[in-house]
Amino acid sequence: MLLTVATMQAGNYSKYYQNLPTPVKQVEDVVISQQEVSLTDFGGVGDGVTLCTEAFRKGIAQLAGKGGGRLFVPEGVWLTGPIELKSGIELHLDKNAVIYFSPDKRLYIEPNGTSKKAYPCIWATKCRNIAITGQGIIDGNGQQWRPVKRSKMSDVEWKLYTDMGGQVTEKGDLWYPWQLNSGYPDIADSPVKQEGMRNDLVRFEQCENILFEGVTFQNSPRFHVHPCYCRNIIIDGITVRCPWNVQNGDGIDLSDCHQALIVNATVNVGDDGLCMKSGSQKKGWDVWGCQDILIQDNTVYHAHGGFVLGSETTGGVRDMVVRHNRFLGTDVGLRFKSGLGRGGKTERMYISDIMMADIKDEAIIFQCDYVNRHAGDDGKDPVITDEMRRLAPDFQDIHISRVVCRGAYTGIKASGIKGLDCVHDIDISDCSIIYNKVGKDIDEPTAKLTLVNVKLTENKLR
């Protein structure tokens, strides 16, 4: 049944673009057609048992065929396989609605079994005007996919995982969700290969005009909210959460995106919190690098980093403002990480008014020797090639001011790569950092930072 609803737009976000230290292109409206259908109209049953994959598909197909509209997910627990959004579709969740993704991994791969990656739980490709809104919860059921490290588990937690079945490595240091007691079959011929197939909770590629608003995204198999090569993205008031020890459990990642706004989000995850990435250029894709991004009024609790740049920065990062955010209990506050073969140039990046407390490691760090390692990695350093040295990090034109941090092991840490100009033309000003062990750890031959009115105070009363 089609119902008339008010046309959904992004709203007036111009207030966030006042008094910017560098020009940032403002986001534009995301418009959805004035019609609505309910998931129950297509046979969906919110009893947590009935598989609703087909109901989602039919509802989205009917709306797409009529120019788009809102698919309403009412109160209930809606078990489903992957959901593909189409242009003009808004997925809107009632406050008491839970979309829960099935533990049957076969639903996330192509029928011929040749997939190298599983489909994301929610995905879209080359779409315009798409939205996920409301006050409900989207749960990725990620424990069915993720390996876990014994070193990050209490005895009680470890037993909960091993009671699921699975496989523990010979050294006893890692558990894989392989041959689980649930009886659902595996989709690869080894636990390591299956681990490499795990998916994001939400992944949009080459899309334009995207809105995430109000919804809670939790317990992803991998990254939670992950637009890639997209343009005009609004993320407003969402919550992203998973256990603190989740492998690769990034919160909000923008990979090679232009014209984005992230505001009023709450993040509490197992890996990076608010993360900007820029990888290799895709032939025929017109968006590359991160550009025109504003990040404001967000709160990050646990994460490897509150705000993170990298590790991939190949396409460059430019025209970005990060201001008025709170990081409480993250491993690192402001984390700039990259490495040979993954590096690119930063330009016109302004970070200010960041409030932090109880930071485990560094309040601010610039790291140029980062190596991306999967679970169970042998720990060996990669062989450095000439091409990798050509793609060296180039952290520069970064301006950090008015950071207040109460408690970090190290205040400011920075190191580049000998013989390369990887960290330079960076100024940090008007900051107050209370550190527990080390105030400043800067390798001056390889990292050129200018500090003005930066107060580093040792915490002697901790």
CSV table of C-alpha atoms in Angstrom, one decimal:
chain,number,residue,atom,x,y,z
A,1,MET,CA,0.0,0.0,0.0
A,2,LEU,CA,1.4,3.4,-1.0
A,3,LEU,CA,1.1,6.2,1.5
A,4,THR,CA,1.8,9.9,1.0
A,5,VAL,CA,4.6,11.2,3.2
A,6,ALA,CA,6.5,14.5,3.3
A,7,THR,CA,9.4,14.6,0.9
A,8,MET,CA,12.5,13.7,2.9
A,9,GLN,CA,15.4,16.1,2.5
A,10,ALA,CA,18.8,16.5,4.2
A,11,GLY,CA,17.7,19.5,6.2
A,12,ASN,CA,19.4,22.8,6.7
A,13,TYR,CA,23.0,22.1,7.5
A,14,SER,CA,24.3,25.5,6.7
A,15,LYS,CA,24.9,26.3,10.4
A,16,TYR,CA,27.8,23.9,10.5
A,17,TYR,CA,29.6,25.7,7.7
A,18,GLN,CA,29.9,29.0,9.5
A,19,ASN,CA,33.4,30.4,10.3
A,20,LEU,CA,35.3,27.7,8.7
A,21,PRO,CA,39.1,28.1,8.6
A,22,THR,CA,39.3,26.9,5.0
A,23,PRO,CA,36.5,26.6,2.4
A,24,VAL,CA,34.6,23.3,2.5
A,25,LYS,CA,31.9,22.6,-0.1
A,26,GLN,CA,28.6,22.3,1.7
A,27,VAL,CA,26.4,19.1,1.4
A,28,GLU,CA,23.3,19.2,-0.6
A,29,ASP,CA,19.8,17.9,0.0
A,30,VAL,CA,19.0,14.2,-0.3
A,31,VAL,CA,15.5,13.9,-1.7
A,32,ILE,CA,13.2,10.8,-1.6
A,33,SER,CA,9.9,10.5,-3.4
A,34,GLN,CA,6.6,11.1,-1.5
A,35,GLN,CA,5.5,7.5,-1.1
A,36,GLU,CA,5.9,4.8,1.6
A,37,VAL,CA,5.3,1.1,1.9
A,38,SER,CA,5.7,-1.2,4.9
A,39,LEU,CA,7.9,-4.3,5.0
A,40,THR,CA,4.8,-6.2,6.2
A,41,ASP,CA,3.1,-5.4,2.8
A,42,PHE,CA,5.5,-7.9,1.2
A,43,GLY,CA,5.3,-10.7,3.6
A,44,GLY,CA,7.8,-9.6,6.2
A,45,VAL,CA,7.3,-11.0,9.7
A,46,GLY,CA,9.2,-9.5,12.6
A,47,ASP,CA,9.3,-12.6,14.8
A,48,GLY,CA,13.1,-13.0,14.7
A,49,VAL,CA,12.6,-16.4,13.0
A,50,THR,CA,11.1,-15.8,9.6
A,51,LEU,CA,13.7,-14.9,7.0
A,52,CYS,CA,12.7,-11.5,5.4
A,53,THR,CA,15.3,-11.2,2.7
A,54,GLU,CA,12.6,-11.6,-0.1
A,55,ALA,CA,10.3,-9.1,1.6
A,56,PHE,CA,13.1,-6.4,1.6
A,57,ARG,CA,13.8,-7.2,-2.0
A,58,LYS,CA,10.2,-6.9,-3.1
A,59,GLY,CA,9.6,-3.7,-1.2
A,60,ILE,CA,12.7,-2.0,-2.6
A,61,ALA,CA,11.9,-3.2,-6.1
A,62,GLN,CA,8.3,-1.9,-6.0
A,63,LEU,CA,9.4,1.5,-4.8
A,64,ALA,CA,12.3,1.7,-7.3
A,65,GLY,CA,9.9,0.9,-10.1
A,66,LYS,CA,7.7,3.9,-9.1
A,67,GLY,CA,10.6,6.4,-8.8
A,68,GLY,CA,11.6,5.6,-5.2
A,69,GLY,CA,10.3,6.2,-1.7
A,70,ARG,CA,10.4,5.0,1.9
A,71,LEU,CA,10.5,1.3,3.0
A,72,PHE,CA,9.2,1.4,6.5
A,73,VAL,CA,10.5,-1.2,8.9
A,74,PRO,CA,8.0,-1.4,11.8
A,75,GLU,CA,8.4,-2.7,15.4
A,76,GLY,CA,9.9,-6.2,15.4
A,77,VAL,CA,13.0,-8.3,15.0
A,78,TRP,CA,13.5,-8.7,11.2
A,79,LEU,CA,15.9,-11.6,10.3
A,80,THR,CA,17.3,-11.2,6.9
A,81,GLY,CA,20.2,-11.8,4.4
A,82,PRO,CA,21.9,-9.0,2.6
A,83,ILE,CA,19.8,-5.9,1.5
A,84,GLU,CA,20.6,-4.1,-1.7
A,85,LEU,CA,19.3,-0.5,-1.9
A,86,LYS,CA,18.4,1.2,-5.2
A,87,SER,CA,18.3,4.8,-6.2
A,88,GLY,CA,15.6,6.9,-4.5
A,89,ILE,CA,15.2,4.4,-1.6
A,90,GLU,CA,15.0,5.4,2.1
A,91,LEU,CA,15.1,2.5,4.6
A,92,HIS,CA,13.3,3.9,7.7
A,93,LEU,CA,13.3,2.0,11.0
A,94,ASP,CA,10.8,2.4,13.7
A,95,LYS,CA,12.3,3.0,17.2
A,96,ASN,CA,11.5,-0.5,18.2
A,97,ALA,CA,12.7,-2.2,15.0
A,98,VAL,CA,15.7,-4.4,14.8
A,99,ILE,CA,17.2,-5.6,11.5
A,100,TYR,CA,19.2,-8.7,12.4
A,101,PHE,CA,21.4,-10.3,9.8
A,102,SER,CA,21.3,-14.1,9.4
A,103,PRO,CA,24.1,-16.3,10.6
A,104,ASP,CA,23.8,-18.3,7.3
A,105,LYS,CA,26.9,-17.2,5.4
A,106,ARG,CA,25.6,-18.8,2.2
A,107,LEU,CA,23.2,-15.9,1.8
A,108,TYR,CA,26.1,-13.4,1.4
A,109,ILE,CA,27.8,-15.1,-1.6
A,110,GLU,CA,27.1,-15.5,-5.3
A,111,PRO,CA,25.4,-18.8,-6.1
A,112,ASN,CA,28.3,-20.0,-8.2
A,113,GLY,CA,30.6,-19.9,-5.1
A,114,THR,CA,33.4,-17.9,-6.7
A,115,SER,CA,33.1,-14.9,-4.5
A,116,LYS,CA,36.3,-13.6,-2.9
A,117,LYS,CA,34.2,-11.3,-0.6
A,118,ALA,CA,30.8,-11.7,0.9
A,119,TYR,CA,28.2,-9.1,0.1
A,120,PRO,CA,27.9,-6.4,2.7
A,121,CYS,CA,24.9,-6.7,4.9
A,122,ILE,CA,23.4,-3.5,3.3
A,123,TRP,CA,24.9,-2.4,0.0
A,124,ALA,CA,24.4,-0.2,-3.0
A,125,THR,CA,26.4,0.5,-6.2
A,126,LYS,CA,26.1,3.6,-8.5
A,127,CYS,CA,22.9,4.8,-6.8
A,128,ARG,CA,21.6,8.4,-6.2
A,129,ASN,CA,19.5,9.6,-3.3
A,130,ILE,CA,19.6,6.8,-0.8
A,131,ALA,CA,19.0,6.9,3.0
A,132,ILE,CA,18.9,4.9,6.2
A,133,THR,CA,17.0,6.7,8.8
A,134,GLY,CA,14.9,6.3,12.0
A,135,GLN,CA,15.6,5.3,15.5
A,136,GLY,CA,15.9,1.5,15.2
A,137,ILE,CA,18.9,-0.8,15.3
A,138,ILE,CA,20.8,-2.6,12.5
A,139,ASP,CA,22.8,-5.6,13.9
A,140,GLY,CA,25.4,-7.4,11.8
A,141,ASN,CA,25.6,-10.5,13.9
A,142,GLY,CA,29.3,-10.2,13.5
A,143,GLN,CA,30.5,-12.8,16.0
A,144,GLN,CA,29.5,-15.3,13.3
A,145,TRP,CA,32.3,-13.9,11.1
A,146,ARG,CA,35.1,-12.4,13.2
A,147,PRO,CA,38.2,-14.1,14.6
A,148,VAL,CA,39.1,-13.1,18.1
A,149,LYS,CA,42.4,-12.8,19.9
A,150,ARG,CA,42.9,-14.7,23.1
A,151,SER,CA,45.0,-11.8,24.5
A,152,LYS,CA,41.9,-9.5,24.3
A,153,MET,CA,39.5,-11.8,26.0
A,154,SER,CA,38.8,-12.6,29.6
A,155,ASP,CA,38.4,-16.3,30.5
A,156,VAL,CA,34.7,-15.8,30.6
A,157,GLU,CA,34.6,-14.2,27.2
A,158,TRP,CA,36.9,-16.8,25.7
A,159,LYS,CA,34.7,-19.6,26.9
A,160,LEU,CA,31.6,-17.9,25.3
A,161,TYR,CA,33.3,-18.1,22.0
A,162,THR,CA,34.7,-21.6,22.2
A,163,ASP,CA,31.3,-22.8,23.3
A,164,MET,CA,30.1,-21.7,19.9
A,165,GLY,CA,32.4,-24.3,18.4
A,166,GLY,CA,34.9,-22.8,16.0
A,167,GLN,CA,38.6,-23.5,15.7
A,168,VAL,CA,41.5,-22.4,18.0
A,169,THR,CA,45.0,-22.1,16.5
A,170,GLU,CA,47.7,-24.5,17.7
A,171,LYS,CA,49.3,-21.7,19.7
A,172,GLY,CA,45.9,-21.1,21.3
A,173,ASP,CA,46.1,-17.4,20.5
A,174,LEU,CA,43.3,-17.0,18.0
A,175,TRP,CA,39.8,-18.3,17.6
A,176,TYR,CA,38.0,-18.6,14.2
A,177,PRO,CA,34.3,-19.0,13.6
A,178,TRP,CA,34.8,-22.1,11.7
A,179,GLN,CA,32.6,-25.3,11.9
A,180,LEU,CA,30.3,-23.6,14.4
A,181,ASN,CA,27.9,-25.6,16.5
A,182,SER,CA,25.0,-23.7,14.8
A,183,GLY,CA,25.2,-26.1,11.9
A,184,TYR,CA,25.4,-23.5,9.2
A,185,PRO,CA,28.0,-24.5,6.6
A,186,ASP,CA,31.2,-22.6,6.0
A,187,ILE,CA,31.7,-20.8,2.7
A,188,ALA,CA,35.5,-21.3,2.2
A,189,ASP,CA,37.8,-24.3,2.4
A,190,SER,CA,39.8,-22.9,5.4
A,191,PRO,CA,39.1,-20.6,8.4
A,192,VAL,CA,41.8,-18.1,7.1
A,193,LYS,CA,40.1,-17.8,3.7
A,194,GLN,CA,36.7,-17.4,5.2
A,195,GLU,CA,38.0,-14.7,7.5
A,196,GLY,CA,39.2,-12.8,4.5
A,197,MET,CA,35.7,-12.9,3.0
A,198,ARG,CA,34.0,-11.1,5.9
A,199,ASN,CA,31.9,-8.2,5.0
A,200,ASP,CA,31.0,-4.6,6.1
A,201,LEU,CA,27.7,-3.8,7.8
A,202,VAL,CA,26.9,-1.0,5.3
A,203,ARG,CA,29.0,-0.4,2.2
A,204,PHE,CA,28.0,2.0,-0.6
A,205,GLU,CA,30.2,2.3,-3.7
A,206,GLN,CA,30.1,5.1,-6.3
A,207,CYS,CA,26.9,6.5,-4.9
A,208,GLU,CA,25.8,10.1,-4.7
A,209,ASN,CA,23.5,11.9,-2.2
A,210,ILE,CA,23.5,9.7,0.9
A,211,LEU,CA,21.9,10.2,4.2
A,212,PHE,CA,22.4,8.3,7.5
A,213,GLU,CA,20.3,9.7,10.3
A,214,GLY,CA,19.4,8.5,13.8
A,215,VAL,CA,19.9,4.7,13.4
A,216,THR,CA,22.1,2.5,15.6
A,217,PHE,CA,24.6,0.4,13.6
A,218,GLN,CA,26.2,-2.4,15.7
A,219,ASN,CA,28.1,-5.6,15.8
A,220,SER,CA,29.4,-5.6,12.2
A,221,PRO,CA,31.4,-8.5,10.8
A,222,ARG,CA,34.0,-5.8,9.8
A,223,PHE,CA,33.6,-2.0,9.2
A,224,HIS,CA,30.2,-0.6,10.2
A,225,VAL,CA,29.4,2.5,8.1
A,226,HIS,CA,31.6,2.6,5.0
A,227,PRO,CA,30.9,4.8,1.9
A,228,CYS,CA,33.5,4.3,-0.8
A,229,TYR,CA,34.1,6.5,-3.8
A,230,CYS,CA,30.9,8.4,-3.0
A,231,ARG,CA,29.9,12.1,-3.2
A,232,ASN,CA,27.6,14.2,-1.0
A,233,ILE,CA,27.2,12.2,2.2
A,234,ILE,CA,25.4,13.3,5.4
A,235,ILE,CA,25.9,11.3,8.6
A,236,ASP,CA,23.8,12.9,11.4
A,237,GLY,CA,23.0,11.6,14.9
A,238,ILE,CA,23.8,7.9,14.3
A,239,THR,CA,25.2,5.5,17.0
A,240,VAL,CA,27.9,3.0,16.1
A,241,ARG,CA,28.9,0.3,18.6
A,242,CYS,CA,30.5,-3.1,19.1
A,243,PRO,CA,32.7,-4.7,21.7
A,244,TRP,CA,36.0,-3.0,22.4
A,245,ASN,CA,38.1,-6.0,21.3
A,246,VAL,CA,36.4,-6.6,17.9
A,247,GLN,CA,38.9,-7.3,15.1
A,248,ASN,CA,38.7,-4.5,12.4
A,249,GLY,CA,35.6,-3.1,14.0
A,250,ASP,CA,35.9,0.4,12.5
A,251,GLY,CA,33.0,2.8,13.3
A,252,ILE,CA,32.6,5.4,10.5
A,253,ASP,CA,35.0,5.1,7.6
A,254,LEU,CA,35.0,7.4,4.5
A,255,SER,CA,37.1,5.9,1.7
A,256,ASP,CA,37.8,8.3,-1.2
A,257,CYS,CA,34.7,10.4,-0.6
A,258,HIS,CA,33.9,14.0,-1.6
A,259,GLN,CA,31.6,16.5,0.1
A,260,ALA,CA,30.7,14.9,3.4
A,261,LEU,CA,29.3,16.0,6.8
A,262,ILE,CA,29.6,13.9,10.0
A,263,VAL,CA,27.8,15.4,12.9
A,264,ASN,CA,26.2,14.4,16.3
A,265,ALA,CA,27.4,10.8,16.0
A,266,THR,CA,28.3,8.5,19.0
A,267,VAL,CA,30.9,5.9,18.3
A,268,ASN,CA,32.1,3.1,20.7
A,269,VAL,CA,34.0,0.4,18.7
A,270,GLY,CA,36.9,-2.0,18.5
A,271,ASP,CA,39.0,-0.3,15.9
A,272,ASP,CA,39.2,3.2,14.4
A,273,GLY,CA,36.4,5.6,15.3
A,274,LEU,CA,36.1,8.4,12.7
A,275,CYS,CA,38.4,7.4,10.0
A,276,MET,CA,39.3,8.9,6.6
A,277,LYS,CA,41.0,6.6,4.0
A,278,SER,CA,42.2,7.2,0.4
A,279,GLY,CA,43.3,4.3,-1.7
A,280,SER,CA,44.3,3.7,-5.3
A,281,GLN,CA,42.5,5.4,-8.2
A,282,LYS,CA,39.9,3.3,-9.9
A,283,LYS,CA,39.8,3.6,-13.7
A,284,GLY,CA,36.7,5.4,-14.9
A,285,TRP,CA,35.6,6.4,-11.3
A,286,ASP,CA,35.5,10.2,-11.0
A,287,VAL,CA,35.9,10.4,-7.2
A,288,TRP,CA,39.3,9.8,-5.7
A,289,GLY,CA,40.8,11.0,-2.5
A,290,CYS,CA,39.0,12.6,0.4
A,291,GLN,CA,37.9,16.2,-0.1
A,292,ASP,CA,35.5,18.8,1.3
A,293,ILE,CA,34.8,17.0,4.6
A,294,LEU,CA,33.5,18.5,7.8
A,295,ILE,CA,33.4,16.5,11.1
A,296,GLN,CA,31.9,18.2,14.1
A,297,ASP,CA,30.0,17.6,17.4
A,298,ASN,CA,30.7,13.9,17.6
A,299,THR,CA,31.6,11.7,20.6
A,300,VAL,CA,34.0,8.7,20.5
A,301,TYR,CA,34.3,6.4,23.5
A,302,HIS,CA,36.5,3.3,22.9
A,303,ALA,CA,38.3,3.2,19.5
A,304,HIS,CA,41.9,2.7,18.4
A,305,GLY,CA,41.8,6.4,17.4
A,306,GLY,CA,39.1,9.1,17.9
A,307,PHE,CA,39.9,10.8,14.6
A,308,VAL,CA,42.1,8.8,12.3
A,309,LEU,CA,43.7,9.5,8.9
A,310,GLY,CA,44.9,6.4,7.1
A,311,SER,CA,46.4,4.1,6.8
A,312,GLU,CA,45.7,4.5,3.1
A,313,THR,CA,46.3,8.1,2.0
A,314,THR,CA,47.3,7.4,-1.6
A,315,GLY,CA,44.7,9.7,-3.3
A,316,GLY,CA,45.4,12.5,-0.9
A,317,VAL,CA,43.2,14.3,1.7
A,318,ARG,CA,42.3,18.0,1.3
A,319,ASP,CA,40.0,20.7,2.5
A,320,MET,CA,39.0,19.0,5.7
A,321,VAL,CA,37.8,20.5,9.0
A,322,VAL,CA,37.5,18.5,12.2
A,323,ARG,CA,36.2,20.5,15.2
A,324,HIS,CA,34.3,20.4,18.5
A,325,ASN,CA,34.6,16.6,19.1
A,326,ARG,CA,35.0,14.6,22.3
A,327,PHE,CA,37.2,11.5,22.7
A,328,LEU,CA,36.9,9.6,26.0
A,329,GLY,CA,38.9,6.4,26.5
A,330,THR,CA,40.2,5.9,23.0
A,331,ASP,CA,43.6,4.3,22.5
A,332,VAL,CA,44.8,7.4,20.6
A,333,GLY,CA,43.2,10.8,20.2
A,334,LEU,CA,44.3,12.2,16.8
A,335,ARG,CA,46.0,9.5,14.8
A,336,PHE,CA,47.7,10.0,11.5
A,337,LYS,CA,49.0,6.7,10.2
A,338,SER,CA,50.4,5.5,6.9
A,339,GLY,CA,53.3,3.6,5.5
A,340,LEU,CA,55.4,3.0,2.4
A,341,GLY,CA,53.1,1.9,-0.5
A,342,ARG,CA,50.1,3.5,1.2
A,343,GLY,CA,51.0,7.2,1.5
A,344,GLY,CA,49.7,10.4,-0.1
A,345,LYS,CA,49.6,14.1,0.5
A,346,THR,CA,47.4,16.1,2.9
A,347,GLU,CA,46.4,19.7,2.1
A,348,ARG,CA,44.4,22.3,4.0
A,349,MET,CA,43.5,20.2,7.0
A,350,TYR,CA,42.3,22.0,10.2
A,351,ILE,CA,41.6,20.3,13.5
A,352,SER,CA,40.5,22.3,16.5
A,353,ASP,CA,38.6,22.3,19.8
A,354,ILE,CA,39.1,18.6,20.5
A,355,MET,CA,38.3,17.6,24.1
A,356,MET,CA,39.9,14.3,25.4
A,357,ALA,CA,40.2,12.3,28.6
A,358,ASP,CA,41.7,9.0,29.6
A,359,ILE,CA,43.6,8.3,26.3
A,360,LYS,CA,45.5,5.1,26.6
A,361,ASP,CA,48.5,5.9,24.4
A,362,GLU,CA,49.1,9.1,22.5
A,363,ALA,CA,47.0,12.3,22.4
A,364,ILE,CA,48.4,13.1,19.0
A,365,ILE,CA,50.6,10.8,16.8
A,366,PHE,CA,52.1,10.9,13.3
A,367,GLN,CA,53.2,7.4,12.3
A,368,CYS,CA,54.8,6.5,8.9
A,369,ASP,CA,55.8,2.9,9.4
A,370,TYR,CA,52.3,1.4,9.7
A,371,VAL,CA,51.8,-2.1,8.2
A,372,ASN,CA,48.3,-3.5,7.7
A,373,ARG,CA,48.1,-6.9,9.3
A,374,HIS,CA,45.2,-9.4,9.2
A,375,ALA,CA,44.4,-11.7,12.1
A,376,GLY,CA,47.0,-14.5,12.3
A,377,ASP,CA,49.6,-12.5,10.4
A,378,ASP,CA,53.2,-13.8,10.7
A,379,GLY,CA,54.5,-10.4,11.9
A,380,LYS,CA,57.2,-10.2,9.3
A,381,ASP,CA,58.0,-6.8,7.8
A,382,PRO,CA,57.1,-6.4,4.1
A,383,VAL,CA,59.8,-6.3,1.4
A,384,ILE,CA,60.1,-2.6,0.4
A,385,THR,CA,60.0,-1.9,-3.4
A,386,ASP,CA,60.7,1.3,-5.4
A,387,GLU,CA,57.0,1.7,-6.0
A,388,MET,CA,56.3,1.5,-2.3
A,389,ARG,CA,58.9,4.2,-1.7
A,390,ARG,CA,57.2,6.4,-4.3
A,391,LEU,CA,54.0,6.1,-2.4
A,392,ALA,CA,55.4,7.4,0.8
A,393,PRO,CA,53.3,9.3,3.4
A,394,ASP,CA,53.3,13.1,3.0
A,395,PHE,CA,51.7,14.6,6.1
A,396,GLN,CA,51.8,18.4,5.7
A,397,ASP,CA,49.6,21.5,5.8
A,398,ILE,CA,47.9,20.2,8.9
A,399,HIS,CA,46.9,22.7,11.6
A,400,ILE,CA,45.9,21.6,15.1
A,401,SER,CA,44.7,24.0,17.7
A,402,ARG,CA,42.8,24.1,21.0
A,403,VAL,CA,43.2,20.5,22.0
A,404,VAL,CA,42.6,19.8,25.7
A,405,CYS,CA,43.6,16.3,26.9
A,406,ARG,CA,43.4,15.1,30.5
A,407,GLY,CA,45.5,12.0,30.7
A,408,ALA,CA,47.5,10.2,27.9
A,409,TYR,CA,50.5,8.0,28.2
A,410,THR,CA,52.3,10.2,25.7
A,411,GLY,CA,51.3,13.8,24.7
A,412,ILE,CA,52.7,14.2,21.2
A,413,LYS,CA,54.6,11.6,19.2
A,414,ALA,CA,55.8,11.9,15.6
A,415,SER,CA,58.3,10.2,13.4
A,416,GLY,CA,58.9,10.1,9.7
A,417,ILE,CA,61.1,8.0,7.4
A,418,LYS,CA,64.8,8.6,7.2
A,419,GLY,CA,65.7,10.1,3.8
A,420,LEU,CA,62.1,11.1,3.0
A,421,ASP,CA,60.1,14.3,3.8
A,422,CYS,CA,57.1,12.5,5.3
A,423,VAL,CA,56.1,14.8,8.2
A,424,HIS,CA,56.6,18.5,7.7
A,425,ASP,CA,54.8,21.9,7.8
A,426,ILE,CA,52.5,20.9,10.7
A,427,ASP,CA,51.7,23.4,13.4
A,428,ILE,CA,50.1,22.6,16.8
A,429,SER,CA,49.0,25.6,18.9
A,430,ASP,CA,47.2,26.6,22.0
A,431,CYS,CA,46.9,23.1,23.4
A,432,SER,CA,46.9,21.7,27.0
A,433,ILE,CA,47.9,18.0,27.4
A,434,ILE,CA,48.3,16.2,30.7
A,435,TYR,CA,50.5,13.2,30.1
A,436,ASN,CA,51.3,10.2,32.3
A,437,LYS,CA,54.8,9.1,31.1
A,438,VAL,CA,56.1,11.1,28.1
A,439,GLY,CA,55.3,14.7,27.1
A,440,LYS,CA,56.9,14.9,23.7
A,441,ASP,CA,58.5,12.2,21.6
A,442,ILE,CA,59.3,13.7,18.3
A,443,ASP,CA,62.0,12.4,16.0
A,444,GLU,CA,63.2,15.9,14.9
A,445,PRO,CA,65.4,14.7,11.9
A,446,THR,CA,62.3,13.1,10.2
A,447,ALA,CA,59.4,15.0,11.7
A,448,LYS,CA,59.1,18.8,11.5
A,449,LEU,CA,56.4,20.1,13.8
A,450,THR,CA,56.0,23.6,15.0
A,451,LEU,CA,54.5,23.9,18.6
A,452,VAL,CA,53.2,27.3,19.8
A,453,ASN,CA,51.7,27.7,23.2
A,454,VAL,CA,51.5,24.0,23.8
A,455,LYS,CA,51.4,23.2,27.5
A,456,LEU,CA,52.5,19.6,28.4
A,457,THR,CA,52.0,18.8,32.0
A,458,GLU,CA,53.0,15.6,33.8
A,459,ASN,CA,50.3,13.9,35.7
A,460,LYS,CA,51.9,13.1,39.1
A,461,LEU,CA,48.6,12.4,40.9
A,462,ARG,CA,47.2,9.6,38.7
